[in-house]
């Protein structure tokens, strides 16, 4: 079956109900994206397709989460290629609304605030970014929710006390965003299961990102120190050795094209730095190593779960 493109919320609701009924489906999934899709997104979409009867992928470049109009303009728009990639993974519906469809009254007056969790790490470098991202995720989660109108007596209607299961898929590459989405869904009681999907890497270890296309060959080579530094920590955590963040840091700082923003080991849920002594004593706990740096003009982030 080929993918269907819808551009309005009404179209999305109508088509997802139709598909769920036609398939007698019991589950619906949303894969939110901003387009410029790569193998990392393909993995999200495939995971959703393997586990749900109806899968919607949204493609929307959300102005609210860009601090800088130049960055927003520069963000790659590749709708045809994105649709082809989603179709290959078996996604049923692509939802690609206009800015006016999502924000009919202009910028929303009321937004989701990401609070303390959204102010650190990426939030410190990109003020307002997570408020904008969470606001659109809240809207997208509402749009993608299995709608009223399911045929009485359908398998979907019978499942889970009458409602189909609803899941949304996010990449672990954006670890802070994933932590914030989980927190929002828990704090505000959204009826959706959030599924985190592991980061996809190129063979040489570079985490896939829509921004990698802006790296020159030399910058791409330089960027490899980020994943190498994370791997060093992973190896130490696996061997229950002290993390020795300083050696990993020295590796990053040895690369002149890389300008480090932050590099630390944090609690995976609160994103608070772990106690200093994890650097000097055998590391047995659970952690998340976070790194962000500019490589040439391109800001990259990466992370590695430790002992999770
Ligand atoms: O991760 C992204 O691509 C975006 O932040 C998201 C979740 C689609 C919201 O615009």
Coordinates of C-alpha atoms in Angstrom, one line a residue, residues 55-219:
X55 CA 1.3 4.6 11.7
X56 CA 1.3 8.3 11.1
X57 CA 4.5 10.2 10.6
X58 CA 4.4 14.0 10.9
X59 CA 6.7 16.3 8.9
X60 CA 6.6 19.8 10.3
X61 CA 9.4 22.3 10.6
X62 CA 8.3 24.0 13.8
X63 CA 9.1 27.7 13.9
X64 CA 8.5 27.8 17.7
X65 CA 11.6 25.8 18.5
X66 CA 14.1 27.8 16.4
X67 CA 15.7 30.8 18.2
X68 CA 17.1 32.1 15.0
X69 CA 15.2 32.9 11.8
X70 CA 18.2 32.1 9.7
X71 CA 18.4 28.6 11.2
X72 CA 14.7 28.1 10.5
X73 CA 15.2 29.2 6.8
X74 CA 18.2 27.0 6.4
X75 CA 16.5 23.9 7.8
X76 CA 16.4 21.4 4.8
X77 CA 12.9 20.8 3.3
X78 CA 13.0 17.5 1.3
X79 CA 9.3 16.4 1.2
X80 CA 9.5 14.1 -1.8
X81 CA 12.5 12.2 -0.5
X82 CA 10.9 12.1 3.0
X83 CA 7.7 10.6 1.6
X84 CA 9.7 8.0 -0.3
X85 CA 11.7 7.0 2.8
X86 CA 8.5 6.7 4.9
X87 CA 6.7 4.7 2.3
X88 CA 9.6 2.3 2.2
X89 CA 9.2 1.6 5.9
X90 CA 5.5 0.9 5.5
X91 CA 4.2 4.1 7.1
X92 CA 0.5 4.6 6.2
X93 CA -0.1 8.3 6.6
X94 CA 2.3 11.3 6.3
X95 CA 0.9 14.5 7.9
X96 CA 2.7 17.6 6.5
X97 CA 0.7 20.6 7.7
X98 CA 1.4 24.3 6.9
X99 CA 2.5 26.6 9.7
X100 CA -1.1 28.2 9.4
X101 CA -2.7 24.8 10.0
X102 CA -0.7 24.2 13.2
X103 CA -0.8 27.8 14.4
X104 CA -4.0 29.3 12.9
X105 CA -3.9 32.3 15.3
X106 CA -0.2 32.9 14.8
X107 CA 2.2 32.1 17.6
X108 CA 0.3 30.5 20.5
X109 CA -0.2 32.7 23.6
X110 CA -0.2 29.7 25.9
X111 CA 2.7 27.2 25.6
X112 CA 4.1 24.2 27.4
X113 CA 7.0 25.2 29.7
X114 CA 9.8 22.8 30.0
X115 CA 10.8 24.0 33.5
X116 CA 14.2 23.2 35.1
X117 CA 14.7 20.1 33.0
X118 CA 14.5 22.3 29.9
X119 CA 16.9 25.0 31.0
X120 CA 20.1 23.0 31.3
X121 CA 22.4 21.4 28.6
X122 CA 20.7 22.1 25.2
X123 CA 18.3 24.5 26.9
X124 CA 21.1 26.7 28.2
X125 CA 22.5 27.1 24.7
X126 CA 19.1 27.4 23.0
X127 CA 16.8 29.4 25.3
X128 CA 13.1 28.7 24.6
X129 CA 13.9 25.7 22.3
X130 CA 12.3 23.1 24.5
X131 CA 9.2 25.2 25.2
X132 CA 8.7 25.4 21.5
X133 CA 9.4 21.7 20.9
X134 CA 7.1 20.5 23.7
X135 CA 4.3 22.9 22.6
X136 CA 4.3 21.4 19.1
X137 CA 4.7 17.8 20.4
X138 CA 1.7 18.4 22.6
X139 CA -0.3 19.5 19.6
X140 CA 1.0 16.6 17.4
X141 CA 0.2 14.1 20.1
X142 CA -3.4 15.4 20.1
X143 CA -3.6 15.3 16.3
X144 CA -2.2 11.8 16.1
X145 CA -4.4 10.3 18.8
X146 CA -6.9 7.6 17.6
X147 CA -10.0 9.6 17.0
X148 CA -13.6 9.1 17.9
X149 CA -15.7 7.5 15.1
X150 CA -14.4 4.0 15.2
X151 CA -17.0 1.5 13.9
X152 CA -18.9 0.0 16.8
X153 CA -17.9 -3.6 17.3
X154 CA -14.6 -3.3 15.5
X155 CA -11.5 -5.0 16.9
X156 CA -10.2 -1.5 17.5
X157 CA -13.3 -0.5 19.5
X158 CA -13.1 -3.7 21.5
X159 CA -9.4 -3.4 22.4
X160 CA -8.2 -1.9 25.7
X161 CA -11.7 -1.2 27.0
X162 CA -12.8 0.4 23.8
X163 CA -9.7 2.5 22.8
X164 CA -6.9 1.5 20.5
X165 CA -3.4 1.6 22.0
X166 CA -1.6 4.9 21.2
X167 CA 2.2 5.1 21.0
X168 CA 4.6 7.8 19.9
X169 CA 8.2 7.2 18.8
X170 CA 11.2 9.5 19.6
X171 CA 14.9 9.0 19.0
X172 CA 17.3 8.6 22.0
X173 CA 19.7 10.8 20.1
X174 CA 17.8 13.8 21.4
X175 CA 18.0 12.5 24.9
X176 CA 16.9 15.7 26.6
X177 CA 13.9 16.1 24.3
X178 CA 12.9 12.5 25.0
X179 CA 13.3 13.0 28.8
X180 CA 11.2 16.1 28.6
X181 CA 8.5 14.5 26.4
X182 CA 8.2 11.6 28.9
X183 CA 8.0 14.2 31.8
X184 CA 5.3 16.2 30.0
X185 CA 3.2 13.1 29.2
X186 CA 3.5 12.0 32.9
X187 CA 2.9 15.4 34.4
X188 CA 0.0 16.4 32.1
X189 CA -1.6 12.9 31.8
X190 CA -1.4 12.4 28.1
X191 CA -2.9 9.0 27.1
X192 CA 0.1 7.9 25.1
X193 CA 3.0 5.5 25.5
X194 CA 6.3 7.2 24.7
X195 CA 8.8 4.8 23.0
X196 CA 12.5 5.8 22.8
X197 CA 14.4 4.3 19.9
X198 CA 18.3 3.8 20.1
X199 CA 20.5 6.2 18.2
X200 CA 21.5 5.1 14.7
X201 CA 25.2 5.6 13.9
X202 CA 27.3 5.5 10.7
X203 CA 29.8 2.7 10.5
X204 CA 32.5 4.9 11.8
X205 CA 30.4 5.9 14.9
X206 CA 29.0 9.3 13.9
X207 CA 25.5 9.6 15.2
X208 CA 23.1 10.3 12.2
X209 CA 21.6 13.8 12.2
X210 CA 19.9 16.0 9.7
X211 CA 22.8 18.5 10.4
X212 CA 25.6 16.2 9.3
X213 CA 24.9 17.3 5.7
X214 CA 26.3 20.7 6.6
X215 CA 29.7 19.2 7.6
X216 CA 32.7 19.4 5.1
X217 CA 34.7 16.1 4.8
X218 CA 37.3 17.5 7.1
X219 CA 34.7 18.5 9.7

